[in-house]
CSV table of C-alpha atoms in Angstrom, one decimal:
chain,number,residue,atom,x,y,z
R,26,UNK,CA,57.1,-33.1,-82.2
R,27,UNK,CA,55.1,-33.9,-85.3
R,28,UNK,CA,51.5,-34.8,-84.4
R,29,UNK,CA,50.0,-38.0,-85.9
R,30,UNK,CA,47.2,-37.7,-88.5
R,31,UNK,CA,44.9,-39.4,-86.0
R,32,UNK,CA,45.7,-36.7,-83.4
R,33,UNK,CA,44.9,-33.9,-85.8
R,34,UNK,CA,41.7,-35.5,-86.9
R,35,UNK,CA,40.7,-35.8,-83.2
R,36,UNK,CA,41.4,-32.0,-82.8
R,37,UNK,CA,39.2,-31.3,-85.8
R,38,UNK,CA,36.3,-33.3,-84.3
R,39,UNK,CA,36.5,-31.3,-81.1
R,40,UNK,CA,36.1,-27.8,-82.7
R,41,UNK,CA,33.7,-26.1,-85.1
R,42,UNK,CA,34.5,-26.5,-88.8
R,43,UNK,CA,35.4,-22.8,-89.0
R,44,UNK,CA,38.1,-23.1,-86.4
R,45,UNK,CA,41.6,-22.5,-87.7
R,46,UNK,CA,44.9,-23.9,-86.4
R,47,UNK,CA,48.4,-22.5,-86.1
R,48,UNK,CA,50.9,-25.3,-85.5
R,49,UNK,CA,54.5,-24.9,-84.4
R,50,UNK,CA,57.0,-26.6,-86.5
R,51,UNK,CA,58.9,-29.5,-85.0
R,52,UNK,CA,62.0,-28.6,-83.0
R,53,UNK,CA,64.2,-30.6,-85.3
R,54,UNK,CA,63.5,-28.1,-88.1
R,55,UNK,CA,64.1,-25.0,-86.0
R,56,UNK,CA,67.4,-26.1,-84.3
R,57,UNK,CA,65.9,-26.3,-80.9
R,58,UNK,CA,66.3,-30.0,-80.6
R,59,UNK,CA,69.4,-31.9,-79.5
R,60,UNK,CA,68.9,-34.1,-82.4
R,61,UNK,CA,70.9,-32.6,-85.3
R,62,UNK,CA,69.7,-33.4,-88.8
R,63,UNK,CA,71.6,-33.4,-92.2
R,64,UNK,CA,69.8,-32.2,-95.4
R,65,UNK,CA,68.4,-35.6,-96.2
R,66,UNK,CA,66.9,-35.9,-92.7
R,67,UNK,CA,65.5,-32.4,-93.0
R,68,UNK,CA,63.8,-33.4,-96.2
R,69,UNK,CA,62.2,-36.4,-94.6
R,70,UNK,CA,61.1,-34.4,-91.6
R,71,UNK,CA,59.5,-31.8,-93.9
R,72,UNK,CA,57.7,-34.5,-95.8
R,73,UNK,CA,56.3,-36.0,-92.6
R,74,UNK,CA,55.3,-32.6,-91.2
R,75,UNK,CA,53.5,-31.7,-94.5
R,76,UNK,CA,51.7,-35.1,-94.5
R,77,UNK,CA,50.6,-34.7,-90.9
R,78,UNK,CA,49.0,-31.3,-91.7
R,79,UNK,CA,47.2,-32.5,-94.8
R,80,UNK,CA,43.8,-33.0,-93.0
R,81,UNK,CA,43.9,-29.4,-91.9
R,82,UNK,CA,44.8,-28.2,-95.4
R,83,UNK,CA,42.0,-30.3,-96.9
R,84,UNK,CA,39.4,-28.7,-94.6
R,85,UNK,CA,41.0,-25.2,-95.0
R,86,UNK,CA,41.7,-25.1,-91.3
R,87,UNK,CA,45.4,-24.4,-91.4
R,88,UNK,CA,46.3,-20.7,-90.9
R,89,UNK,CA,50.0,-21.2,-90.8
R,90,UNK,CA,52.9,-23.3,-89.5
R,91,UNK,CA,54.9,-21.3,-87.1
R,92,UNK,CA,58.7,-21.7,-87.2
R,93,UNK,CA,60.2,-20.2,-84.1
R,94,UNK,CA,64.0,-20.0,-84.2
R,95,UNK,CA,66.3,-19.8,-81.1
R,96,UNK,CA,68.5,-16.8,-80.2
R,97,UNK,CA,71.6,-18.5,-81.6
R,98,UNK,CA,70.0,-18.5,-85.1
R,99,UNK,CA,71.6,-15.3,-86.3
R,100,UNK,CA,71.3,-13.4,-89.6
R,101,UNK,CA,74.0,-15.3,-91.5
R,102,UNK,CA,74.2,-16.5,-95.0
R,103,UNK,CA,74.0,-20.2,-94.0
R,104,UNK,CA,70.8,-19.5,-92.0
R,105,UNK,CA,69.2,-17.6,-94.9
R,106,UNK,CA,70.1,-20.5,-97.2
R,107,UNK,CA,68.5,-22.8,-94.7
R,108,UNK,CA,65.2,-20.8,-94.8
R,109,UNK,CA,65.2,-20.9,-98.6
R,110,UNK,CA,65.9,-24.7,-98.4
R,111,UNK,CA,62.8,-25.1,-96.1
R,112,UNK,CA,60.6,-23.3,-98.6
R,113,UNK,CA,61.9,-25.6,-101.3
R,114,UNK,CA,60.9,-28.6,-99.2
R,115,UNK,CA,57.5,-27.1,-98.2
R,116,UNK,CA,56.4,-25.2,-101.3
R,117,UNK,CA,52.7,-25.3,-100.5
R,118,UNK,CA,52.7,-24.9,-96.8
R,119,UNK,CA,51.8,-21.5,-95.3
R,120,UNK,CA,54.9,-20.6,-93.1
R,121,UNK,CA,55.4,-17.9,-90.5
R,122,UNK,CA,58.9,-17.1,-89.3
R,123,UNK,CA,59.7,-15.8,-85.8
R,124,UNK,CA,63.2,-14.8,-85.0
R,125,UNK,CA,64.8,-14.3,-81.5
R,126,UNK,CA,67.9,-12.4,-82.3
R,127,UNK,CA,68.3,-8.8,-83.0
R,128,UNK,CA,70.8,-9.3,-85.8
R,129,UNK,CA,67.9,-10.0,-88.2
R,130,UNK,CA,66.5,-6.5,-87.6
R,131,UNK,CA,69.7,-4.4,-87.9
R,132,UNK,CA,69.2,-1.3,-90.0
R,133,UNK,CA,71.5,-2.6,-92.7
R,134,UNK,CA,69.6,-5.9,-93.1
R,135,UNK,CA,65.9,-5.1,-92.3
R,136,UNK,CA,64.7,-4.2,-95.8
R,137,UNK,CA,66.6,-7.2,-97.2
R,138,UNK,CA,64.8,-9.4,-94.7
R,139,UNK,CA,61.4,-8.1,-95.6
R,140,UNK,CA,62.2,-8.6,-99.3
R,141,UNK,CA,63.4,-12.1,-98.7
R,142,UNK,CA,60.2,-13.0,-96.8
R,143,UNK,CA,58.1,-11.5,-99.6
R,144,UNK,CA,60.0,-13.5,-102.2
R,145,UNK,CA,59.7,-16.8,-100.2
R,146,UNK,CA,56.1,-16.1,-99.2
R,147,UNK,CA,56.9,-16.2,-95.5
R,148,UNK,CA,54.8,-14.4,-92.9
R,149,UNK,CA,57.3,-12.4,-90.8
R,150,UNK,CA,56.0,-12.5,-87.3
R,151,UNK,CA,55.8,-9.2,-85.4
R,152,UNK,CA,56.6,-10.0,-81.7
R,153,UNK,CA,56.2,-7.6,-78.9
R,154,UNK,CA,58.6,-8.4,-76.1
R,155,UNK,CA,61.1,-6.7,-73.8
R,156,UNK,CA,64.1,-5.1,-75.5
R,157,UNK,CA,66.6,-5.9,-72.8
R,158,UNK,CA,68.8,-8.6,-74.5
R,159,UNK,CA,70.1,-9.5,-77.9
R,160,UNK,CA,67.7,-12.4,-77.7
R,161,UNK,CA,64.8,-9.9,-78.2
R,162,UNK,CA,63.6,-8.5,-81.5
R,163,UNK,CA,61.9,-5.1,-82.1
R,164,UNK,CA,58.2,-5.0,-82.8
R,165,UNK,CA,58.2,-4.6,-86.5
R,166,UNK,CA,55.0,-5.0,-88.5
R,167,UNK,CA,55.9,-5.8,-92.1
R,168,UNK,CA,53.2,-7.4,-94.2
R,169,UNK,CA,55.4,-9.7,-96.2
R,170,UNK,CA,52.5,-12.0,-97.2
R,171,UNK,CA,49.2,-10.7,-98.4
R,172,UNK,CA,47.4,-13.7,-96.9
R,173,UNK,CA,48.4,-13.2,-93.3
R,174,UNK,CA,49.9,-10.9,-90.7
R,175,UNK,CA,50.7,-12.6,-87.4
R,176,UNK,CA,51.2,-10.6,-84.2
R,177,UNK,CA,52.5,-12.3,-81.1
R,178,UNK,CA,52.4,-10.4,-77.7
R,179,UNK,CA,54.9,-11.9,-75.3
R,180,UNK,CA,54.5,-9.1,-72.6
R,181,UNK,CA,57.0,-6.5,-71.4
R,182,UNK,CA,58.4,-8.1,-68.3
R,183,UNK,CA,62.0,-7.1,-68.7
R,184,UNK,CA,63.2,-8.6,-65.4
R,185,UNK,CA,61.5,-12.0,-66.1
R,186,UNK,CA,62.7,-11.9,-69.7
R,187,UNK,CA,66.3,-11.9,-68.4
R,188,UNK,CA,65.7,-14.4,-65.7
R,189,UNK,CA,67.6,-17.6,-66.4
R,190,UNK,CA,66.8,-19.4,-63.1
R,191,UNK,CA,64.8,-22.6,-62.7
R,192,UNK,CA,61.5,-20.8,-62.7
R,193,UNK,CA,62.1,-18.8,-65.9
R,194,UNK,CA,59.2,-20.4,-67.8
R,195,UNK,CA,56.8,-19.1,-65.2
R,196,UNK,CA,58.3,-15.6,-65.1
R,197,UNK,CA,59.3,-14.9,-68.6
R,198,UNK,CA,55.9,-13.8,-70.0
R,199,UNK,CA,54.3,-12.9,-66.6
R,200,UNK,CA,52.7,-9.6,-67.7
R,201,UNK,CA,49.3,-8.1,-68.3
R,202,UNK,CA,49.1,-5.3,-70.9
R,203,UNK,CA,47.5,-2.0,-69.8
R,204,UNK,CA,44.6,-0.4,-71.6
R,205,UNK,CA,47.0,2.2,-73.0
R,206,UNK,CA,49.3,-0.5,-74.3
R,207,UNK,CA,46.4,-2.3,-75.9
R,208,UNK,CA,45.3,0.9,-77.5
R,209,UNK,CA,48.7,1.0,-79.3
R,210,UNK,CA,48.0,-2.4,-80.7
R,211,UNK,CA,44.5,-1.4,-81.7
R,212,UNK,CA,45.9,1.5,-83.7
R,213,UNK,CA,48.5,-0.8,-85.4
R,214,UNK,CA,46.0,-3.4,-86.3
R,215,UNK,CA,43.6,-0.8,-87.7
R,216,UNK,CA,46.3,0.5,-90.0
R,217,UNK,CA,46.6,-3.0,-91.5
R,218,UNK,CA,43.0,-3.4,-92.4
R,219,UNK,CA,42.5,-3.7,-96.1
R,220,UNK,CA,46.2,-4.5,-96.7
R,221,UNK,CA,46.1,-8.2,-95.9
R,222,UNK,CA,43.5,-11.0,-96.0
R,223,UNK,CA,43.8,-11.9,-92.3
R,224,UNK,CA,45.3,-10.4,-89.2
R,225,UNK,CA,45.9,-13.0,-86.4
R,226,UNK,CA,46.7,-11.9,-82.9
R,227,UNK,CA,48.1,-14.2,-80.2
R,228,UNK,CA,48.7,-13.3,-76.6
R,229,UNK,CA,51.3,-15.6,-75.0
R,230,UNK,CA,49.7,-17.3,-72.0
R,231,UNK,CA,51.5,-17.1,-68.6
R,232,UNK,CA,51.3,-18.5,-65.1
R,233,UNK,CA,48.9,-15.7,-64.1
R,234,UNK,CA,46.4,-16.5,-66.9
R,235,UNK,CA,46.7,-13.0,-68.5
R,236,UNK,CA,46.3,-14.0,-72.1
R,237,UNK,CA,42.5,-14.5,-72.3
R,238,UNK,CA,41.6,-11.3,-70.4
R,239,UNK,CA,44.0,-9.2,-72.5
R,240,UNK,CA,42.6,-10.8,-75.7
R,241,UNK,CA,39.0,-10.2,-74.7
R,242,UNK,CA,39.8,-6.6,-73.8
R,243,UNK,CA,41.5,-6.0,-77.2
R,244,UNK,CA,38.6,-7.7,-78.9
R,245,UNK,CA,36.2,-5.2,-77.3
R,246,UNK,CA,38.3,-2.3,-78.2
R,247,UNK,CA,38.3,-3.4,-81.8
R,248,UNK,CA,34.6,-4.1,-81.7
R,249,UNK,CA,35.1,-7.5,-83.0
R,250,UNK,CA,32.3,-10.1,-83.1
R,251,UNK,CA,33.2,-13.7,-84.0
R,252,UNK,CA,30.8,-16.3,-85.5
R,253,UNK,CA,30.9,-20.1,-85.4
R,254,UNK,CA,32.6,-20.3,-82.0
R,255,UNK,CA,32.5,-23.5,-79.9
R,256,UNK,CA,30.2,-23.6,-76.8
R,257,UNK,CA,31.6,-21.9,-73.7
């Protein structure tokens, strides 16, 4: 849903002024809602979303808006046109795109996808996840936007990833990365240094609470020290 301006201002009051936000786009804009919208409704939703994020933009606290598309959002002309339409409606908003279908990364389309994201100033999210279904994408780091590279680590739990039972949300990302796996990410991140203004890394939280320990471990491996954090 689109948060109210008051809600966002409340968030801002609870964090240091240097804290940055990544907000997910509303499900009505990413086809994950049962509520279908025509172009006119999409325009209105985009306007409302941009207006809601304005307090973050004013304070330079918005890293990006994350548009996560579902597995049935395939690499088709109509969907490419929709992405271009979104950019037209949100010309000044930083946008990151995350796909969940392998069609976008087929060898015949991959370079075209990268060029399209560069043209539209989209950040193409690199997602690490099990490669066991068509609803998985390969871990491709392609700096399509000089402002930001966004890496999302969903884990490598192949069995849980395929689980469609009632408890799938608890099992899907139930995974803790090993030191060797984190070393792979460390090397990939270091290769990006100097190529983009910001590298943002997000570990997907799970029912075992693996995200924070993994993030702290990678932080130590990269010898990162952050300033202006909130009290712990």
